[in-house]
mmCIF file with all atom_site columns, C-alpha atoms in Angstrom:
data_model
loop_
_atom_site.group_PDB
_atom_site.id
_atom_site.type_symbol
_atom_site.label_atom_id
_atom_site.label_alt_id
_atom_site.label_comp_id
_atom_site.label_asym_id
_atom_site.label_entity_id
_atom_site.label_seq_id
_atom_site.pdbx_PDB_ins_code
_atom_site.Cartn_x
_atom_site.Cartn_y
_atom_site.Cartn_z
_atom_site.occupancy
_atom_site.B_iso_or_equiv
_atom_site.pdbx_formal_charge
_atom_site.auth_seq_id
_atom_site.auth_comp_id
_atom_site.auth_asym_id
_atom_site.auth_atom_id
_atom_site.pdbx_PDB_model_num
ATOM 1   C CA . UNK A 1 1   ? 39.294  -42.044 21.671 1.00 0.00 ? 1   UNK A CA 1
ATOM 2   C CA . UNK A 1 2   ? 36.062  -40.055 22.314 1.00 0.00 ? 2   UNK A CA 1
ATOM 3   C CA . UNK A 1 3   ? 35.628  -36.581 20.790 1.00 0.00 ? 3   UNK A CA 1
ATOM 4   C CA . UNK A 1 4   ? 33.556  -33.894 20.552 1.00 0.00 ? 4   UNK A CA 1
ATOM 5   C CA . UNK A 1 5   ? 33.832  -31.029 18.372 1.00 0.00 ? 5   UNK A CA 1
ATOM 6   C CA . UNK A 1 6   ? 31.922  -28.851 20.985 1.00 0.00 ? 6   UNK A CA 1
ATOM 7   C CA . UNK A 1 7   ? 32.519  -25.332 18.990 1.00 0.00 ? 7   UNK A CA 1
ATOM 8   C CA . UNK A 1 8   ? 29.928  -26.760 16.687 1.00 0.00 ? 8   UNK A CA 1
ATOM 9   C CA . UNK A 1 9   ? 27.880  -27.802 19.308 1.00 0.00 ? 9   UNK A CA 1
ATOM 10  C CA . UNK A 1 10  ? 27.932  -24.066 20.840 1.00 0.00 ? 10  UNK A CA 1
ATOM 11  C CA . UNK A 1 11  ? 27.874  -22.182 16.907 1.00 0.00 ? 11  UNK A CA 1
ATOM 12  C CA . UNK A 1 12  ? 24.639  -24.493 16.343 1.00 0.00 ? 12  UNK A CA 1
ATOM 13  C CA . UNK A 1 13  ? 23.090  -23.577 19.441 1.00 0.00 ? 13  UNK A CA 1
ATOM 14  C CA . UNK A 1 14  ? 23.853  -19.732 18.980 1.00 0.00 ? 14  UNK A CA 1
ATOM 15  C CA . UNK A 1 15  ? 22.765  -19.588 15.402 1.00 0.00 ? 15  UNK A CA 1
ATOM 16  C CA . UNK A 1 16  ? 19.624  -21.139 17.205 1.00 0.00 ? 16  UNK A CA 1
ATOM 17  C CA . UNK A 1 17  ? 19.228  -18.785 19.659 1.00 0.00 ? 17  UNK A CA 1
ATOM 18  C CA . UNK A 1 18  ? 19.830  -15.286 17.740 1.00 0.00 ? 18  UNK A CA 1
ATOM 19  C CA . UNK A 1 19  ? 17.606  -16.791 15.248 1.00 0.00 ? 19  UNK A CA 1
ATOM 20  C CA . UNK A 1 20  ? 14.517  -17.085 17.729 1.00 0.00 ? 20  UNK A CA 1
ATOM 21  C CA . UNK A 1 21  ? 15.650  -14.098 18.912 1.00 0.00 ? 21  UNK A CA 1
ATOM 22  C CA . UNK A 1 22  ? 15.236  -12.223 15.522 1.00 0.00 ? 22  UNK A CA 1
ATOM 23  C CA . UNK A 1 23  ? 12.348  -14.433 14.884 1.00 0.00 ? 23  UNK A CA 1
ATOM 24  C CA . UNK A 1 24  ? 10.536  -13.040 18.572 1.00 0.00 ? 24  UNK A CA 1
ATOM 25  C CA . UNK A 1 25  ? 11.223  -9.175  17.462 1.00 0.00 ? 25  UNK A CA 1
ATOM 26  C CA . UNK A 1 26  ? 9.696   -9.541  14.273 1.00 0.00 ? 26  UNK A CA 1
ATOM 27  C CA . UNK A 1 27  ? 7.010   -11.255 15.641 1.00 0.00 ? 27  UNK A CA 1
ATOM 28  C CA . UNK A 1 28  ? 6.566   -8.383  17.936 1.00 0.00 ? 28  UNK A CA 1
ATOM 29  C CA . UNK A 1 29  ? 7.012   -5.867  15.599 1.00 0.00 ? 29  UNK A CA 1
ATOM 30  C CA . UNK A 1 30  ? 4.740   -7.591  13.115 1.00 0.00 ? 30  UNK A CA 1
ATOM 31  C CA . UNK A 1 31  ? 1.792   -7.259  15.877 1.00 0.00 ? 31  UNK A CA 1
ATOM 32  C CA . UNK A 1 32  ? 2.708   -3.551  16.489 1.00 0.00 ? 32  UNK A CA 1
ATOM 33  C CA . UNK A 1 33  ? 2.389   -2.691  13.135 1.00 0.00 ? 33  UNK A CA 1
ATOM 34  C CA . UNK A 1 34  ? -0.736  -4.501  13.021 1.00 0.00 ? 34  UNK A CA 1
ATOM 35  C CA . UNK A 1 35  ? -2.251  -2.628  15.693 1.00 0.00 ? 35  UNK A CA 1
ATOM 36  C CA . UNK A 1 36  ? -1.276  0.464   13.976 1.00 0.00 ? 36  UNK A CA 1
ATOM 37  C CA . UNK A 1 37  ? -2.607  -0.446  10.791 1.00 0.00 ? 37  UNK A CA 1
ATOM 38  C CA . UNK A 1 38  ? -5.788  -0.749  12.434 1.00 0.00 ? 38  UNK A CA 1
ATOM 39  C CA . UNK A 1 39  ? -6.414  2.175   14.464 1.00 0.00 ? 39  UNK A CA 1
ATOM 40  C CA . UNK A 1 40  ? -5.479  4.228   11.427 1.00 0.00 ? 40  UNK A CA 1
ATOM 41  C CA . UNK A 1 41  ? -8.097  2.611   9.427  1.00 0.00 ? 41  UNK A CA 1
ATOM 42  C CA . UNK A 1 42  ? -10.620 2.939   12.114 1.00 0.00 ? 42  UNK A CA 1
ATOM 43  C CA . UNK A 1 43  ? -9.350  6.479   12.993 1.00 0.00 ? 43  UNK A CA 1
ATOM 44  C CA . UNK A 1 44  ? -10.247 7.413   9.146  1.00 0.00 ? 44  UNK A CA 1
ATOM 45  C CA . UNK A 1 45  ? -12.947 5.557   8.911  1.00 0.00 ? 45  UNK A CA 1
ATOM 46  C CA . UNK A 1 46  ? -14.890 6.969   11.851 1.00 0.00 ? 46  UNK A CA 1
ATOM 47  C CA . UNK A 1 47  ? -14.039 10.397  10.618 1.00 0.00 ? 47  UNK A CA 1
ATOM 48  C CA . UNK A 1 48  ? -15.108 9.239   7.143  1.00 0.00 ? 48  UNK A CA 1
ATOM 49  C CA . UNK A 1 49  ? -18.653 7.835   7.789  1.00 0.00 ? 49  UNK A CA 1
ATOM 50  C CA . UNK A 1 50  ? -18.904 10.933  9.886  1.00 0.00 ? 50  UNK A CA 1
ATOM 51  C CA . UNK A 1 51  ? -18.923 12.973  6.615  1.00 0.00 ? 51  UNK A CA 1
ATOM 52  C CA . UNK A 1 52  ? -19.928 10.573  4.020  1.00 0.00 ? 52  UNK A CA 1
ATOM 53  C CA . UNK A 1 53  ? -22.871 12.957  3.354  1.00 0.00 ? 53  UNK A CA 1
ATOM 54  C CA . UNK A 1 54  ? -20.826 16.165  2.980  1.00 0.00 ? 54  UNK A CA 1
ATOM 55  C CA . UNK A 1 55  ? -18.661 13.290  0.329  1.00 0.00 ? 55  UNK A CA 1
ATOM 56  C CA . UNK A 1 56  ? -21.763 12.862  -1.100 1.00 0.00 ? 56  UNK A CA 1
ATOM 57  C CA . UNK A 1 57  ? -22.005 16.426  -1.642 1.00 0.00 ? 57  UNK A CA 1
ATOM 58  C CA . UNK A 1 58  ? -19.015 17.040  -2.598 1.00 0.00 ? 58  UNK A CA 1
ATOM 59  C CA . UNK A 1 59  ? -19.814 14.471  -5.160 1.00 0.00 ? 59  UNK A CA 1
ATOM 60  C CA . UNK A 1 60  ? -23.061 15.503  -6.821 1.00 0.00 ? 60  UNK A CA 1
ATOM 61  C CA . UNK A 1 61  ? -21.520 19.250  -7.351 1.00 0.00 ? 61  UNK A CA 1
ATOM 62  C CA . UNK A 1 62  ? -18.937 18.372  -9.153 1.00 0.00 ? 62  UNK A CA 1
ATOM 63  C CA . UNK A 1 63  ? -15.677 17.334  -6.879 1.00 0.00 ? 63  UNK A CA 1
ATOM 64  C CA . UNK A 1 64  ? -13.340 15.405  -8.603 1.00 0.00 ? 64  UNK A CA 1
ATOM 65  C CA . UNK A 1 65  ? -12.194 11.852  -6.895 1.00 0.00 ? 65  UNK A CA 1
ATOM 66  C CA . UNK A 1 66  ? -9.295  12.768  -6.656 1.00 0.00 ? 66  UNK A CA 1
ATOM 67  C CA . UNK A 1 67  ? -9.496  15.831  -4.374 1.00 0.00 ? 67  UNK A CA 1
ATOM 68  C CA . UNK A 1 68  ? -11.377 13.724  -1.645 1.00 0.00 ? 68  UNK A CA 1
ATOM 69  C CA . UNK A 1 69  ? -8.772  11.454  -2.143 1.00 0.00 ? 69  UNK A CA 1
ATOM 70  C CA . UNK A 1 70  ? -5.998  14.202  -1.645 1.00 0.00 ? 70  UNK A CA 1
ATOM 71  C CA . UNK A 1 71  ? -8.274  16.044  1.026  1.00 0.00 ? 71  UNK A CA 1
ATOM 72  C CA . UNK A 1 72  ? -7.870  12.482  3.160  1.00 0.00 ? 72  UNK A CA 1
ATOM 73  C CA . UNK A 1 73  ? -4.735  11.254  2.281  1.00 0.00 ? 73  UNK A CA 1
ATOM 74  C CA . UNK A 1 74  ? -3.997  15.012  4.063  1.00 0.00 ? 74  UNK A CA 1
ATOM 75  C CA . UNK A 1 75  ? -5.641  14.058  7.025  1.00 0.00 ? 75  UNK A CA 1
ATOM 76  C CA . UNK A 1 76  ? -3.985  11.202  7.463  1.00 0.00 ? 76  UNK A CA 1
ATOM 77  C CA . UNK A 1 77  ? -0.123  12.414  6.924  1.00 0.00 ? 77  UNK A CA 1
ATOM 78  C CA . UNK A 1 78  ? -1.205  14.788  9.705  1.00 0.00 ? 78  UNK A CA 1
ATOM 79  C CA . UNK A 1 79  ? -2.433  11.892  12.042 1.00 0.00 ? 79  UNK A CA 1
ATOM 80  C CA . UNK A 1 80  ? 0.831   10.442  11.061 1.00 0.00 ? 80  UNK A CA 1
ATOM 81  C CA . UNK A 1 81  ? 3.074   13.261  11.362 1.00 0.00 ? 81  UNK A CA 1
ATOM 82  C CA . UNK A 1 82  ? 1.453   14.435  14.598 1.00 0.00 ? 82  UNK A CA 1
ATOM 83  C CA . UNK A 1 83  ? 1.353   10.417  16.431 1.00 0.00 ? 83  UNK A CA 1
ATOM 84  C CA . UNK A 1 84  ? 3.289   8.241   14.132 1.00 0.00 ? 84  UNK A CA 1
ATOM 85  C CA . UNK A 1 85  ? 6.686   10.679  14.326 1.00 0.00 ? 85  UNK A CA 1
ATOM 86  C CA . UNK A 1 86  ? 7.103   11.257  17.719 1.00 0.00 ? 86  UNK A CA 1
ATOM 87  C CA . UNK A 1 87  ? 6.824   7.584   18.207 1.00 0.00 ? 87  UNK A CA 1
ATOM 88  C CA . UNK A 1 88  ? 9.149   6.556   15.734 1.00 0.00 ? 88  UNK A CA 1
ATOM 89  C CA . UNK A 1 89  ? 12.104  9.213   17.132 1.00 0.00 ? 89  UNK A CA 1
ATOM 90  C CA . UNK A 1 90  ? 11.590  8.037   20.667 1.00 0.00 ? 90  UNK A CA 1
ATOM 91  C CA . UNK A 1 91  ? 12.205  4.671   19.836 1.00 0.00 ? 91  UNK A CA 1
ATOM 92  C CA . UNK A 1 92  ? 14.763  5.406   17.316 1.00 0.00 ? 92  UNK A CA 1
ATOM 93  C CA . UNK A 1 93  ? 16.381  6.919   19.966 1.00 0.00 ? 93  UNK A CA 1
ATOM 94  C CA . UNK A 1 94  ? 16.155  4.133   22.767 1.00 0.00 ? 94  UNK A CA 1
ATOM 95  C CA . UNK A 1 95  ? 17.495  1.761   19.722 1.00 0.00 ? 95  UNK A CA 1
ATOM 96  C CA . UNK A 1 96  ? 20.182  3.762   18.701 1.00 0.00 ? 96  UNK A CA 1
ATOM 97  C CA . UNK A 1 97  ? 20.821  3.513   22.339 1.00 0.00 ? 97  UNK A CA 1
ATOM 98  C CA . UNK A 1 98  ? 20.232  -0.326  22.572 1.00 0.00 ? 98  UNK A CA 1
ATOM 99  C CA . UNK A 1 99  ? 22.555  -0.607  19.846 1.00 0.00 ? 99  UNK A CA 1
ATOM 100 C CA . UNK A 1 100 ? 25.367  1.029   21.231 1.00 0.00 ? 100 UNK A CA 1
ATOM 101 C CA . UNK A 1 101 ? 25.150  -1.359  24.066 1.00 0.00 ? 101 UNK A CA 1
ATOM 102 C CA . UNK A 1 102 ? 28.131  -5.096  23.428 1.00 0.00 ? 102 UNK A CA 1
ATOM 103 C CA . UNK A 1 103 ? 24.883  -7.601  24.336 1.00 0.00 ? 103 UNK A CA 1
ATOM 104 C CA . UNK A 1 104 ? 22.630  -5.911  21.331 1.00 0.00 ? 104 UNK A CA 1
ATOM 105 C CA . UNK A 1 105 ? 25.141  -4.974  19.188 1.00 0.00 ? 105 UNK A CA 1
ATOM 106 C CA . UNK A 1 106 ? 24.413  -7.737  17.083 1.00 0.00 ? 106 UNK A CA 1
ATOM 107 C CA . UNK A 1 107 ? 20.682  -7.773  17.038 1.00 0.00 ? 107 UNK A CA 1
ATOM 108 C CA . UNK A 1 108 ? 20.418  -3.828  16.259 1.00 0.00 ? 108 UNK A CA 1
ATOM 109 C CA . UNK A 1 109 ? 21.270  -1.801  13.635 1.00 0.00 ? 109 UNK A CA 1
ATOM 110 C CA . UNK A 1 110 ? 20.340  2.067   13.549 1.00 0.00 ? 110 UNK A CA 1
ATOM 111 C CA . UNK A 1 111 ? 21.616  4.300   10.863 1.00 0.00 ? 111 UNK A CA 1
ATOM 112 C CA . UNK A 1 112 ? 20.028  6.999   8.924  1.00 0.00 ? 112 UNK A CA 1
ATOM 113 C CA . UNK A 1 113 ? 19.272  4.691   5.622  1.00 0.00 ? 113 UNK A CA 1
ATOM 114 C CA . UNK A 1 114 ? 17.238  2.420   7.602  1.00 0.00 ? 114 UNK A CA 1
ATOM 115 C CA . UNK A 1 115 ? 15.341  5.472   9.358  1.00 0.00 ? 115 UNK A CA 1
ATOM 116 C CA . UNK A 1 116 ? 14.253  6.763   6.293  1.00 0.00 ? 116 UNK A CA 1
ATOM 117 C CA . UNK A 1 117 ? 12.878  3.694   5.072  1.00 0.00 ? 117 UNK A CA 1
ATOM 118 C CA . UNK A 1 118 ? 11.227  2.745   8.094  1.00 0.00 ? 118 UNK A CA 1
ATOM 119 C CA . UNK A 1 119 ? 9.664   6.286   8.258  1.00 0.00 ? 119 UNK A CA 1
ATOM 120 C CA . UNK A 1 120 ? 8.804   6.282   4.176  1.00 0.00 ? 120 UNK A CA 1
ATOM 121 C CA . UNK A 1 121 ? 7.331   2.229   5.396  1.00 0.00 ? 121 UNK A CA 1
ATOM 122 C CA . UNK A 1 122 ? 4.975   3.876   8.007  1.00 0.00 ? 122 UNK A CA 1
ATOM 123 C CA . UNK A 1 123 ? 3.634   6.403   5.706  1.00 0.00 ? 123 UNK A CA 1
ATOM 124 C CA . UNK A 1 124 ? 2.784   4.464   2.437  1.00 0.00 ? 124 UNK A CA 1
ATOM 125 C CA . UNK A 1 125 ? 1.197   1.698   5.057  1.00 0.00 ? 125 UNK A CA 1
ATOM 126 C CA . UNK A 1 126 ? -0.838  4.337   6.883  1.00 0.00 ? 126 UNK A CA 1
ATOM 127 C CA . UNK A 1 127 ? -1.747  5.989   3.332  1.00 0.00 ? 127 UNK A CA 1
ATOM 128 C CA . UNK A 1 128 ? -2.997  2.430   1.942  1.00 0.00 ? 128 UNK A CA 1
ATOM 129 C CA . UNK A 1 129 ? -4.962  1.409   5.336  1.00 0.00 ? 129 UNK A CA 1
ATOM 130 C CA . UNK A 1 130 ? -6.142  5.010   5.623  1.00 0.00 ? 130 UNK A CA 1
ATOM 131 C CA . UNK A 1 131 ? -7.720  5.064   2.287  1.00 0.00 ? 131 UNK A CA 1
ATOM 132 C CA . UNK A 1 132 ? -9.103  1.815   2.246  1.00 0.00 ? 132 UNK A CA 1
ATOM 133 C CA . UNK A 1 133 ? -13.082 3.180   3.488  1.00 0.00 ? 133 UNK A CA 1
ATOM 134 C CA . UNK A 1 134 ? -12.541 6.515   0.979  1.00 0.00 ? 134 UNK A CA 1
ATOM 135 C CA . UNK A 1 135 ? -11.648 3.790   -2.140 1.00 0.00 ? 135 UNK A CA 1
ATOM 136 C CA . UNK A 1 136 ? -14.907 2.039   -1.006 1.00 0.00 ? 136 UNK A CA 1
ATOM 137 C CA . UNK A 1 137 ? -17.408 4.805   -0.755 1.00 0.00 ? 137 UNK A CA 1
ATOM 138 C CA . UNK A 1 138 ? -15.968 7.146   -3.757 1.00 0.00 ? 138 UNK A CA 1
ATOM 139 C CA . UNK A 1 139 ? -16.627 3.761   -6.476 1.00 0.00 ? 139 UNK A CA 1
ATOM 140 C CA . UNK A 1 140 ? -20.201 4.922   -5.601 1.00 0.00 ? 140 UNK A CA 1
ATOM 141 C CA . UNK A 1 141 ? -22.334 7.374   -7.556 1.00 0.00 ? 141 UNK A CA 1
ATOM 142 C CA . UNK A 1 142 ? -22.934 10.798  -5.370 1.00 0.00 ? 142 UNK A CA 1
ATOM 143 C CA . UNK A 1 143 ? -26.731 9.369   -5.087 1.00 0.00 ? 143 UNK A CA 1
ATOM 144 C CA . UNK A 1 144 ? -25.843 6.363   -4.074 1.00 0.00 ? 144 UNK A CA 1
ATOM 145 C CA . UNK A 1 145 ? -23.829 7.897   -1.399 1.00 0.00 ? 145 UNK A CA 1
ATOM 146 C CA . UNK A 1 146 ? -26.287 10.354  -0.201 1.00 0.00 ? 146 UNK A CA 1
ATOM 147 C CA . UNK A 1 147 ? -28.920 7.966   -0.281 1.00 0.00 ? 147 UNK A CA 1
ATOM 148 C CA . UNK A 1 148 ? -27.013 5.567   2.480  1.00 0.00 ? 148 UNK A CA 1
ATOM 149 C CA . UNK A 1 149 ? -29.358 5.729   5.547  1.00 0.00 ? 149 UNK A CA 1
ATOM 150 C CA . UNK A 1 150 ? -26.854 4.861   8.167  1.00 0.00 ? 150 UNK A CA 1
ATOM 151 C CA . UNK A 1 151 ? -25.443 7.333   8.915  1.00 0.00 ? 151 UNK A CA 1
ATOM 152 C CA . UNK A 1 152 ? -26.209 10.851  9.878  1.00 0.00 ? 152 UNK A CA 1
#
């Protein structure tokens, strides 16, 4: 007698399957989040270097670190608030729609908990890539920073 025990053979190869399936969405959200990451930084660093000399400034008359700090880490829960948001909702949305739907049941879960990680997860990230070129100017001494001759 000859047999196969073929609901192993199809459990194996859907445990296979849903795992490169999770394993392709976090590789595609890992490269979104990337690309985020870096237009934030480059976003606050443009508008940094744009102003390092009114840091500077700022600096020599007496401007605590901490209120440059707070001044960007402002600007940047804007830029977050105003881009970041919307984005997040809409797709919230079309998941929370996905989800509802038997063939991604499985691979998507949307519920409020998760939301408000995911939202408190884009701000810290967008906080700590966003402050990255402040933290490397404001270790300087005001002369140091107004000294810098590239840029304007």
């Amino acid at each position: 007698v000859n047999a196969r025990d073929t609901y192993e053979e199809s459990r194996e190869k859907y445990r296979k399957q849903m795992w490169e399936s999770i394993l392709s969405t976090l590789v595609m959200a890992g490269v979104i989040l990337l690309i985020s990451f870096v237009e934030i930084f480059l976003i606050i660093r443009a508008s940094f270097m744009s102003r390092v000399k009114e840091i500077g400034i700022y600096r020599a008359i007496g401007v605590k670190k901490s209120d440059i700090y707070r001044m960007f880490a402002g600007e940047i829960l804007a830029i977050t608030t105003m881009t970041g948001l919307p984005g997040f909702a809409l797709m919230a949305y079309i998941m929370s729609k996905l989800s509802d739907m038997t063939y991604f049941s499985d691979m998507y879960m949307v519920n409020p908990t998760i939301m408000i990680i995911c939202i408190l997860v884009i701000y810290g990230f967008n906080l700590l890539f966003g402050l990255l070129p402040v933290f490397r100017t404001i270790r300087r001494t005001p002369a140091a920073i107004l000294s810098r001759t590239d840029v304007n």
